[in-house]
Short mmCIF file of C-alpha atoms in Angstrom, two decimals:
data_model
loop_
_atom_site.label_atom_id
_atom_site.label_comp_id
_atom_site.label_asym_id
_atom_site.label_seq_id
_atom_site.Cartn_x
_atom_site.Cartn_y
_atom_site.Cartn_z
CA MET Z 13 9.98 7.33 -23.29
CA PRO Z 14 6.66 9.45 -23.87
CA PHE Z 15 5.67 10.37 -27.28
CA ASP Z 16 4.38 13.61 -28.68
CA GLY Z 17 0.81 13.72 -29.80
CA THR Z 18 -2.31 11.80 -28.73
CA ASN Z 19 -2.32 8.49 -27.20
CA ALA Z 20 -3.72 7.04 -30.53
CA GLU Z 21 -0.82 8.31 -32.37
CA SER Z 22 1.63 6.97 -29.68
CA HIS Z 23 -0.09 3.61 -30.07
CA MET Z 24 0.37 3.72 -33.84
CA ILE Z 25 4.24 4.38 -33.40
CA GLU Z 26 4.45 1.48 -30.95
CA ASN Z 27 2.88 -0.69 -33.63
CA VAL Z 28 5.54 0.43 -36.07
CA LYS Z 29 8.30 -0.23 -33.48
CA ALA Z 30 7.13 -3.83 -32.91
CA LEU Z 31 6.71 -4.40 -36.58
CA ASN Z 32 10.41 -3.24 -37.18
CA LYS Z 33 11.59 -5.21 -34.18
CA ASP Z 34 10.13 -8.41 -35.78
CA GLY Z 35 11.61 -7.46 -39.16
CA ASN Z 36 8.24 -7.04 -40.67
CA TYR Z 37 9.32 -3.86 -42.68
CA ALA Z 38 6.61 -4.13 -45.57
CA ASN Z 39 3.82 -3.95 -42.84
CA ALA Z 40 5.71 -1.43 -41.01
CA LEU Z 41 5.85 0.74 -44.24
CA ILE Z 42 2.00 0.62 -44.38
CA ALA Z 43 1.38 1.32 -40.78
CA LEU Z 44 3.63 4.33 -41.11
CA GLU Z 45 1.06 5.94 -43.68
CA GLU Z 46 -1.64 6.13 -40.90
CA VAL Z 47 0.43 8.12 -38.61
CA ASN Z 48 -0.13 11.83 -38.79
CA ASN Z 49 2.02 13.34 -36.28
CA LYS Z 50 5.59 13.58 -37.78
CA ASP Z 51 7.59 13.96 -34.80
CA ARG Z 52 11.19 12.67 -34.19
CA TYR Z 53 9.81 9.12 -33.21
CA TYR Z 54 8.01 8.88 -36.37
CA TYR Z 55 11.24 9.69 -38.42
CA TYR Z 56 13.19 7.33 -36.36
CA GLU Z 57 10.98 4.34 -37.06
CA ALA Z 58 10.54 5.28 -40.66
CA ALA Z 59 14.44 5.16 -40.95
CA LYS Z 60 14.55 1.95 -39.42
CA THR Z 61 11.89 0.57 -41.88
CA ALA Z 62 13.79 2.07 -44.73
CA LEU Z 63 16.90 0.60 -43.51
CA GLY Z 64 15.09 -2.74 -43.26
CA LEU Z 65 14.09 -2.44 -46.85
CA LYS Z 66 17.27 -1.45 -48.09
CA ASN Z 67 16.21 2.04 -49.02
CA TYR Z 68 19.25 3.62 -47.78
CA ASP Z 69 18.80 7.15 -49.30
CA VAL Z 70 15.42 7.21 -47.72
CA THR Z 71 16.97 6.06 -44.48
CA ILE Z 72 19.44 8.92 -44.42
CA ASP Z 73 16.75 11.42 -45.30
CA ASN Z 74 14.54 10.34 -42.44
CA ILE Z 75 17.32 10.12 -39.90
CA ASN Z 76 18.67 13.51 -40.80
CA LYS Z 77 15.24 14.70 -39.70
CA VAL Z 78 15.56 12.95 -36.32
CA LEU Z 79 19.07 14.39 -35.62
CA ALA Z 80 17.98 18.07 -36.54
CA MET Z 81 15.27 17.62 -33.72
CA LYS Z 82 17.67 15.73 -31.35
CA ALA Z 83 21.34 15.92 -32.38
CA ASP Z 84 22.55 13.69 -29.47
CA TRP Z 85 20.42 10.49 -30.21
CA VAL Z 86 23.01 8.02 -30.39
CA GLY Z 87 20.89 5.32 -31.86
CA ALA Z 88 19.84 7.65 -34.65
CA CYS Z 89 23.32 8.28 -35.53
CA GLY Z 90 24.00 4.51 -35.56
CA ILE Z 91 21.39 4.19 -38.14
CA LYS Z 92 22.81 6.79 -40.24
CA VAL Z 93 26.33 5.17 -40.25
CA ALA Z 94 24.80 1.87 -41.16
CA ALA Z 95 22.99 3.46 -44.18
CA LEU Z 96 26.37 5.44 -45.20
CA ASN Z 97 28.18 1.96 -44.98
CA HIS Z 98 25.51 0.26 -47.18
CA LEU Z 99 25.89 3.03 -49.61
CA ARG Z 100 29.70 2.95 -49.44
CA LYS Z 101 29.72 6.53 -48.63
CA PHE Z 102 32.49 5.96 -46.16
CA ASP Z 103 33.44 9.76 -46.11
CA GLY Z 104 30.41 10.63 -44.50
CA ILE Z 105 30.86 8.39 -41.52
CA ALA Z 106 33.57 10.45 -39.64
CA PRO Z 107 31.62 13.74 -39.99
CA ALA Z 108 28.42 12.00 -38.60
CA LEU Z 109 30.39 10.84 -35.59
CA ILE Z 110 31.83 14.27 -35.11
CA ASP Z 111 28.48 15.88 -35.15
CA LEU Z 112 27.27 13.33 -32.47
CA ILE Z 113 30.33 14.17 -30.39
CA ASN Z 114 29.83 17.99 -30.57
CA ASN Z 115 26.37 17.38 -29.21
CA SER Z 116 26.86 14.91 -26.62
CA ALA Z 117 28.49 16.82 -23.72
CA LYS Z 118 25.38 16.31 -21.49
CA ALA Z 119 24.59 12.92 -22.41
CA THR Z 120 24.33 10.68 -19.27
CA ASN Z 121 24.81 7.24 -20.90
CA ARG Z 122 27.40 8.31 -23.43
CA GLU Z 123 29.93 5.67 -22.88
CA SER Z 124 27.95 2.65 -23.21
CA SER Z 125 25.68 4.03 -26.16
CA PHE Z 126 28.72 5.22 -28.02
CA ALA Z 127 30.15 1.70 -27.83
CA SER Z 128 27.13 0.18 -29.71
CA ILE Z 129 27.96 2.43 -32.83
CA PHE Z 130 31.61 1.61 -32.54
CA ASN Z 131 31.41 -2.13 -32.21
CA GLU Z 132 29.05 -1.97 -35.19
CA LEU Z 133 31.64 0.02 -37.23
CA LEU Z 134 34.44 -2.24 -36.17
CA ASP Z 135 32.44 -4.95 -38.24
CA TYR Z 136 31.87 -3.10 -41.25
CA LYS Z 137 34.13 -3.37 -44.23
CA VAL Z 138 35.31 0.37 -44.19
CA PRO Z 139 38.73 0.94 -45.80
CA GLY Z 140 41.13 2.42 -43.33
CA ILE Z 141 38.80 1.79 -40.38
CA LEU Z 142 41.29 1.97 -37.67
CA ILE Z 143 42.83 5.23 -39.03
CA MET Z 144 39.30 6.81 -39.12
CA LEU Z 145 38.49 5.63 -35.62
CA ASP Z 146 41.72 6.89 -34.18
CA ALA Z 147 41.19 10.38 -35.57
CA VAL Z 148 37.60 10.32 -34.31
CA LEU Z 149 38.75 9.21 -30.87
CA GLU Z 150 41.24 11.90 -30.68
CA TYR Z 151 38.51 14.37 -31.46
CA TYR Z 152 36.42 12.88 -28.71
CA ARG Z 153 39.22 13.21 -26.28
CA PHE Z 154 39.49 16.89 -27.18
CA LYS Z 155 35.82 17.56 -26.68
CA LEU Z 156 34.94 15.25 -24.04
CA GLY Z 157 38.04 14.05 -22.34
CA ALA Z 158 39.76 10.66 -21.94
CA ASP Z 159 37.01 8.68 -20.10
CA ASP Z 160 36.47 4.84 -20.38
CA PHE Z 161 35.08 4.86 -23.64
CA TYR Z 162 38.07 6.76 -25.02
CA ASN Z 163 40.51 4.49 -23.36
CA PHE Z 164 38.85 1.31 -24.21
CA TYR Z 165 38.43 1.99 -28.01
CA LYS Z 166 41.89 3.68 -28.06
CA GLY Z 167 43.23 0.25 -26.75
CA ILE Z 168 41.32 -1.62 -29.39
CA VAL Z 169 42.95 0.77 -32.10
CA ASN Z 170 46.41 0.54 -30.57
CA SER Z 171 46.42 -3.34 -30.32
CA ASN Z 172 45.63 -3.54 -33.75
CA THR Z 173 48.23 -1.35 -35.00
CA GLY Z 174 51.12 -2.82 -32.99
CA GLN Z 175 51.24 -0.23 -30.24
CA LEU Z 176 50.76 -2.91 -27.62
CA ARG Z 177 52.23 -0.98 -24.71
CA LEU Z 178 49.98 1.96 -25.20
CA ALA Z 179 47.02 -0.52 -25.58
CA SER Z 180 48.11 -2.26 -22.33
CA SER Z 181 48.06 1.40 -20.76
CA ASN Z 182 44.73 2.17 -22.16
CA PHE Z 183 42.86 -1.00 -21.23
CA ASN Z 184 44.40 -0.62 -17.62
CA SER Z 185 42.99 2.81 -17.32
CA VAL Z 186 39.27 1.67 -17.91
CA THR Z 187 37.56 1.89 -14.58
CA ASN Z 188 34.19 0.22 -15.53
CA LEU Z 189 34.61 -2.53 -18.20
CA GLU Z 190 31.18 -4.03 -17.52
CA SER Z 191 29.50 -0.97 -19.16
CA PHE Z 192 30.99 -2.21 -22.56
CA GLY Z 193 29.33 -5.65 -22.33
CA ARG Z 194 30.81 -9.23 -21.78
CA HIS Z 195 32.95 -9.33 -24.76
CA SER Z 196 34.91 -6.47 -23.38
CA THR Z 197 36.36 -8.45 -20.40
CA GLY Z 198 39.50 -9.52 -22.19
CA ALA Z 199 40.75 -5.88 -21.78
CA ALA Z 200 40.88 -6.57 -17.93
CA SER Z 201 43.65 -9.08 -18.44
CA PHE Z 202 45.50 -7.53 -21.41
CA ASN Z 203 48.90 -6.57 -20.31
CA PHE Z 204 52.18 -5.89 -22.22
CA GLY Z 205 55.77 -4.53 -21.61
CA GLU Z 206 56.26 -3.27 -18.22
CA ASN Z 207 52.72 -4.18 -17.13
CA LEU Z 208 53.30 -7.91 -18.20
CA ASP Z 209 56.68 -8.03 -16.45
CA GLU Z 210 55.00 -7.27 -13.20
CA ILE Z 211 52.83 -10.30 -13.52
CA LEU Z 212 55.52 -12.58 -14.56
CA ASN Z 213 58.15 -11.45 -12.12
CA ARG Z 214 55.89 -11.59 -8.99
CA ASN Z 215 57.43 -13.71 -6.21
CA GLU Z 216 53.95 -14.83 -4.71
CA ALA Z 217 52.97 -17.23 -7.41
CA ARG Z 218 51.40 -20.23 -5.95
CA GLN Z 219 52.66 -23.71 -6.28
CA LEU Z 220 50.42 -25.94 -8.46
CA THR Z 221 49.02 -29.09 -7.24
CA PRO Z 222 50.85 -32.32 -8.20
CA ILE Z 223 49.79 -34.12 -11.23
CA LYS Z 224 48.85 -37.68 -10.88
CA PHE Z 225 49.74 -39.66 -14.15
CA SER Z 226 48.34 -42.94 -15.22
CA LYS Z 227 50.65 -45.91 -15.16
CA LYS Z 228 50.50 -46.35 -18.89
CA LYS Z 229 53.41 -45.89 -20.97
CA ILE Z 230 53.22 -45.24 -24.74
CA PRO Z 231 56.29 -46.07 -26.70
CA ALA Z 232 57.79 -42.71 -28.05
CA SER Z 233 58.56 -44.44 -31.26
CA THR Z 234 54.92 -45.14 -32.09
CA TYR Z 235 53.84 -41.35 -32.32
CA ASP Z 236 54.79 -37.82 -33.50
CA THR Z 237 52.50 -35.54 -31.70
CA VAL Z 238 50.39 -35.20 -28.43
CA MET Z 239 46.92 -33.90 -28.49
CA LEU Z 240 46.23 -32.36 -25.04
CA ALA Z 241 42.87 -31.44 -23.78
CA SER Z 242 41.55 -30.85 -20.04
CA CYS Z 243 38.27 -30.83 -18.50
CA ASP Z 244 36.14 -31.45 -15.41
CA ASN Z 245 33.64 -34.40 -15.01
CA GLY Z 246 30.80 -32.81 -16.94
CA TYR Z 247 32.73 -32.02 -20.14
CA PHE Z 248 34.22 -35.44 -19.90
CA GLU Z 249 30.97 -37.18 -19.83
CA THR Z 250 29.73 -35.01 -22.61
CA PHE Z 251 32.33 -35.11 -25.21
CA ILE Z 252 34.66 -38.01 -24.43
CA GLU Z 253 32.90 -40.44 -26.81
CA LEU Z 254 32.82 -38.09 -29.77
CA LEU Z 255 36.39 -37.03 -29.28
CA ILE Z 256 37.86 -40.45 -28.95
CA SER Z 257 35.77 -41.73 -31.99
CA SER Z 258 37.03 -38.99 -34.16
CA ILE Z 259 40.66 -39.37 -33.26
CA SER Z 260 40.60 -43.13 -33.52
CA SER Z 261 39.00 -42.95 -37.10
CA LYS Z 262 40.84 -39.85 -38.47
CA LEU Z 263 44.28 -39.36 -36.89
CA GLU Z 264 47.55 -41.36 -37.01
CA ARG Z 265 50.88 -41.31 -34.94
CA LYS Z 266 49.21 -39.08 -32.55
CA VAL Z 267 48.68 -39.74 -28.73
CA PHE Z 268 45.46 -38.01 -27.04
CA HIS Z 269 46.20 -37.02 -23.43
CA ILE Z 270 43.41 -35.81 -21.42
CA HIS Z 271 43.91 -34.18 -17.96
CA VAL Z 272 40.90 -34.12 -15.69
CA ILE Z 273 40.47 -31.89 -12.72
CA ASN Z 274 38.69 -33.38 -9.72
CA PRO Z 275 37.31 -36.50 -11.48
CA SER Z 276 35.01 -38.70 -9.97
CA LYS Z 277 35.69 -42.40 -9.35
CA ARG Z 278 33.41 -43.22 -12.48
CA THR Z 279 35.31 -40.78 -14.51
CA LEU Z 280 38.75 -42.30 -13.62
CA ALA Z 281 37.41 -45.79 -14.11
CA LYS Z 282 36.23 -44.76 -17.64
CA CYS Z 283 39.60 -43.21 -18.37
CA SER Z 284 41.43 -46.58 -17.49
CA GLU Z 285 38.93 -48.52 -19.59
CA ILE Z 286 39.47 -46.35 -22.70
CA ALA Z 287 43.33 -46.46 -21.95
CA ARG Z 288 42.96 -50.30 -22.23
CA LYS Z 289 40.81 -50.20 -25.40
CA TYR Z 290 42.84 -47.64 -27.36
CA HIS Z 291 46.68 -47.59 -27.73
CA PHE Z 292 46.76 -43.89 -28.41
CA PHE Z 293 44.91 -42.72 -25.22
CA ASN Z 294 46.55 -41.73 -22.03
CA PHE Z 295 45.44 -39.53 -18.99
CA SER Z 296 46.18 -37.57 -15.78
CA HIS Z 297 44.23 -35.81 -13.05
CA GLU Z 298 44.67 -33.40 -10.13
CA VAL Z 299 42.67 -32.84 -7.20
CA ASN Z 300 42.05 -29.29 -6.61
CA PRO Z 301 39.06 -28.44 -4.48
CA SER Z 302 39.25 -24.80 -4.92
CA ALA Z 303 39.41 -24.96 -8.72
CA GLN Z 304 36.64 -22.91 -10.38
CA LYS Z 305 35.26 -22.81 -13.97
CA LEU Z 306 38.01 -20.21 -15.20
CA GLU Z 307 40.65 -22.74 -14.02
CA PHE Z 308 38.95 -25.58 -15.71
CA ALA Z 309 38.87 -23.61 -18.98
CA CYS Z 310 42.71 -22.70 -18.66
CA SER Z 311 44.19 -25.87 -17.06
CA ARG Z 312 45.49 -27.14 -20.51
CA PHE Z 313 47.60 -24.06 -21.09
CA ILE Z 314 48.63 -23.81 -17.26
CA ARG Z 315 49.81 -27.35 -17.35
CA LEU Z 316 51.47 -27.24 -20.77
CA GLU Z 317 54.93 -26.89 -19.83
CA GLU Z 318 54.68 -30.20 -17.42
CA PHE Z 319 53.31 -32.13 -20.58
CA LEU Z 320 56.08 -31.04 -22.86
CA HIS Z 321 58.56 -32.29 -20.34
CA VAL Z 322 56.77 -35.42 -19.81
CA TYR Z 323 56.28 -36.28 -23.65
CA LYS Z 324 59.23 -34.52 -25.23
CA LYS Z 325 57.22 -34.27 -28.48
CA ASP Z 326 55.24 -31.49 -30.06
CA VAL Z 327 51.85 -30.80 -28.58
CA VAL Z 328 48.63 -29.53 -30.01
CA VAL Z 329 46.22 -28.00 -27.37
CA CYS Z 330 42.58 -28.53 -28.27
CA ASP Z 331 39.23 -28.36 -26.76
CA MET Z 332 37.20 -31.27 -25.40
CA ASP Z 333 34.22 -30.15 -27.65
CA SER Z 334 36.32 -31.06 -30.68
CA CYS Z 335 35.64 -33.41 -33.55
CA PHE Z 336 38.35 -34.23 -35.82
CA ILE Z 337 37.55 -34.73 -39.48
CA GLN Z 338 40.86 -35.01 -41.16
CA ASP Z 339 44.51 -35.86 -40.21
CA PHE Z 340 47.28 -33.19 -40.21
CA ASP Z 341 50.98 -32.60 -40.04
CA VAL Z 342 52.40 -30.32 -37.33
CA ASP Z 343 55.34 -29.64 -39.38
CA VAL Z 344 53.27 -28.37 -42.21
CA LEU Z 345 51.06 -26.17 -39.73
CA LEU Z 346 54.26 -24.75 -38.00
CA ARG Z 347 56.32 -24.09 -41.08
CA ASP Z 348 59.66 -23.95 -39.05
CA ARG Z 349 58.00 -21.73 -36.31
CA ASP Z 350 57.71 -22.43 -32.74
CA ILE Z 351 53.84 -22.01 -32.35
CA ALA Z 352 50.97 -21.82 -34.62
CA VAL Z 353 47.78 -20.44 -33.49
CA LYS Z 354 44.37 -20.47 -35.08
CA VAL Z 355 42.89 -17.06 -35.77
CA ASP Z 356 39.28 -15.74 -36.85
CA ASN Z 357 39.41 -12.51 -38.60
CA LYS Z 358 35.67 -12.77 -39.60
CA CYS Z 359 34.07 -13.32 -36.31
CA LYS Z 360 31.88 -10.52 -34.70
CA LEU Z 361 34.22 -7.98 -32.95
CA HIS Z 362 37.32 -9.66 -34.51
CA PHE Z 363 39.31 -6.40 -33.88
CA TYR Z 364 39.07 -7.02 -30.11
CA PRO Z 365 42.37 -8.72 -29.69
CA TRP Z 366 41.21 -11.50 -27.24
CA ARG Z 367 38.74 -12.45 -30.06
CA GLN Z 368 41.48 -12.79 -32.78
CA PHE Z 369 43.37 -15.85 -31.46
CA ILE Z 370 41.37 -18.95 -31.04
CA ALA Z 371 42.75 -21.14 -28.02
CA SER Z 372 40.84 -24.31 -29.32
CA PHE Z 373 43.74 -25.21 -31.61
CA VAL Z 374 47.31 -24.29 -30.90
CA VAL Z 375 50.38 -26.11 -31.89
CA PHE Z 376 53.57 -26.07 -29.77
CA LYS Z 377 56.90 -27.18 -31.09
CA TYR Z 378 59.06 -29.01 -28.38
CA ASN Z 379 62.00 -26.89 -27.96
CA PRO Z 380 63.74 -24.40 -25.39
CA THR Z 381 61.93 -21.43 -26.85
CA THR Z 382 58.41 -22.92 -26.34
CA LEU Z 383 59.25 -24.24 -22.86
CA ARG Z 384 60.25 -20.83 -21.95
CA PHE Z 385 56.97 -19.39 -23.39
CA THR Z 386 54.67 -21.93 -21.68
CA LYS Z 387 56.53 -21.27 -18.41
CA ASP Z 388 55.32 -17.49 -18.73
CA LEU Z 389 51.90 -18.69 -20.07
CA SER Z 390 51.32 -20.69 -17.01
CA LYS Z 391 52.21 -17.75 -14.61
CA PHE Z 392 50.19 -15.29 -16.60
CA LEU Z 393 47.10 -17.54 -16.28
CA THR Z 394 47.40 -18.57 -12.61
CA TYR Z 395 47.85 -14.80 -11.79
CA PHE Z 396 44.34 -14.09 -13.05
CA VAL Z 397 42.70 -17.22 -11.99
CA ASP Z 398 43.87 -16.84 -8.48
CA ARG Z 399 42.60 -13.20 -8.41
CA LYS Z 400 38.89 -14.10 -8.34
CA ASP Z 401 37.97 -10.36 -8.23
CA ARG Z 402 35.98 -10.55 -11.51
CA ASP Z 403 35.30 -12.83 -14.44
CA TYR Z 404 38.58 -12.92 -16.60
CA TRP Z 405 36.84 -14.60 -19.63
CA TYR Z 406 38.96 -14.70 -22.82
CA VAL Z 407 42.06 -14.69 -20.65
CA ASP Z 408 43.58 -17.71 -22.30
CA GLN Z 409 43.18 -15.91 -25.51
CA THR Z 410 44.66 -12.63 -24.15
CA ALA Z 411 47.58 -14.53 -22.71
CA LEU Z 412 48.16 -15.99 -26.02
CA PHE Z 413 47.94 -12.55 -27.90
CA CYS Z 414 50.30 -10.72 -25.49
CA LEU Z 415 52.80 -13.38 -24.66
CA LEU Z 416 53.35 -14.39 -28.19
CA GLU Z 417 54.14 -10.83 -29.24
CA GLN Z 418 56.34 -10.08 -26.03
CA HIS Z 419 58.31 -13.27 -26.65
CA ALA Z 420 58.67 -12.64 -30.31
CA GLU Z 421 60.14 -9.36 -29.29
CA ARG Z 422 62.52 -10.40 -26.62
CA HIS Z 423 63.19 -14.06 -27.07
CA ASN Z 424 63.14 -14.45 -30.79
CA LEU Z 425 60.06 -16.82 -30.82
CA GLY Z 426 58.57 -17.47 -34.19
CA TYR Z 427 54.76 -17.96 -34.55
CA ARG Z 428 52.29 -18.15 -37.33
CA LEU Z 429 48.62 -17.85 -37.60
CA ILE Z 430 46.36 -20.53 -39.12
CA GLU Z 431 43.31 -18.91 -40.69
CA ARG Z 432 41.58 -22.15 -41.41
CA THR Z 433 41.22 -25.36 -39.34
CA SER Z 434 37.69 -26.31 -40.55
CA HIS Z 435 39.17 -29.12 -42.72
CA ILE Z 436 40.90 -30.50 -39.75
CA VAL Z 437 38.67 -30.03 -36.70
CA LEU Z 438 34.92 -28.70 -35.97
CA VAL Z 439 33.63 -27.30 -32.81
CA PRO Z 440 30.09 -26.45 -31.97
CA ASN Z 441 28.60 -23.19 -33.14
CA ALA Z 442 26.58 -21.72 -30.24
CA LYS Z 443 24.39 -19.71 -32.46
CA SER Z 444 23.00 -22.74 -34.51
CA GLU Z 445 22.96 -25.76 -32.07
CA SER Z 446 23.63 -26.73 -28.54
CA LYS Z 447 26.71 -28.82 -27.53
CA LYS Z 448 24.83 -32.02 -27.12
CA GLU Z 449 23.19 -31.37 -30.47
CA PHE Z 450 26.69 -31.16 -32.05
CA VAL Z 451 27.74 -34.22 -30.38
CA GLU Z 452 24.66 -36.14 -31.57
CA ARG Z 453 25.10 -34.86 -35.13
CA MET Z 454 28.79 -35.43 -35.42
CA LEU Z 455 28.61 -39.00 -33.91
CA GLU Z 456 26.57 -40.05 -36.98
CA THR Z 457 29.52 -38.86 -39.29
CA VAL Z 458 32.68 -40.54 -37.48
#
């Protein structure tokens, strides 16, 4: 984007921009003093510098000058909203968004750029944020129409306020989810009510390949709970040592069953070796040459009903990249409910429903209500695994979110949310370490 003024002035602003990007706000402030041409680019960078230095009133003064020159600059509005949030001047946020909407009729990248503001806003601790966004979205629809942006974020609001049928309709109306980034892909598999019925009642569902169980039999009297994980060869080799070590040292009266898809001879031999060494370990596998990454990720839920029938015990579905640090009692976790699922209300974009339920730790009571649920869970997941028309990431979490609500409504299923499991199990934090680093670090502690 060209800058007003001389090439020298433009170079100065580029220097300020680079300093802001690096978080070097003190030097950016000094560099700004050398700029004579006070155009909108100057005030925009000055606002970013002030925001970085936590001078929020100065931020708003500068950004208001930008918006006076270019009222449809979405990035400028985003900075203003951030400053208002820091100042806790929440009443000013909606008017700022309304002004942007009023001036954005001709904006060409409106949907994707507006999304960046709304995603940030969803992570702010704004009182009544969903009510505010709902009102702003309706004004957006009045001025600019019910486009993909409106339908996507209306779906987010509706799914968080119990209006799941409307949310399903909203998400199914979005034509280009990719414009909202990879975290939006859960909307592609979000279905509730009649939309969900169509998936579950279809007649063309494929038959799953047979499971081949090991010959080992573990006496039912020796355990109360089954820990279930599934994987391919790669995940098996990376995580099996840590997972087995943590379970053997921390957990009691629990069977660990691992289901491997398309295992190599080496993996099967290793499973047999572990089964001989540890009384609590058992395994199975399937041969499915057409399986892809998404099926590997969902297999533990797709196959869950079968394992409940085999063991006739409560089952805890966990991830292969888990390290157990403390024992637990499933009855305490369930509290007389049928299912208990981990949630994360602090992660980024936690208002996205498929980021609320965490599929790495889910407890299932062995009873008819749960078996009915897991049958539908398998149908839901295989439907999207088989479509292969897009990347349905988060589908396991979307499935849990939608099916738990529908079964609670129709089949009297009871479930509860577990807000903290870090005292029981740890998993890698992708922001701070690789999976390999996590394994190496945790092996030193178990």
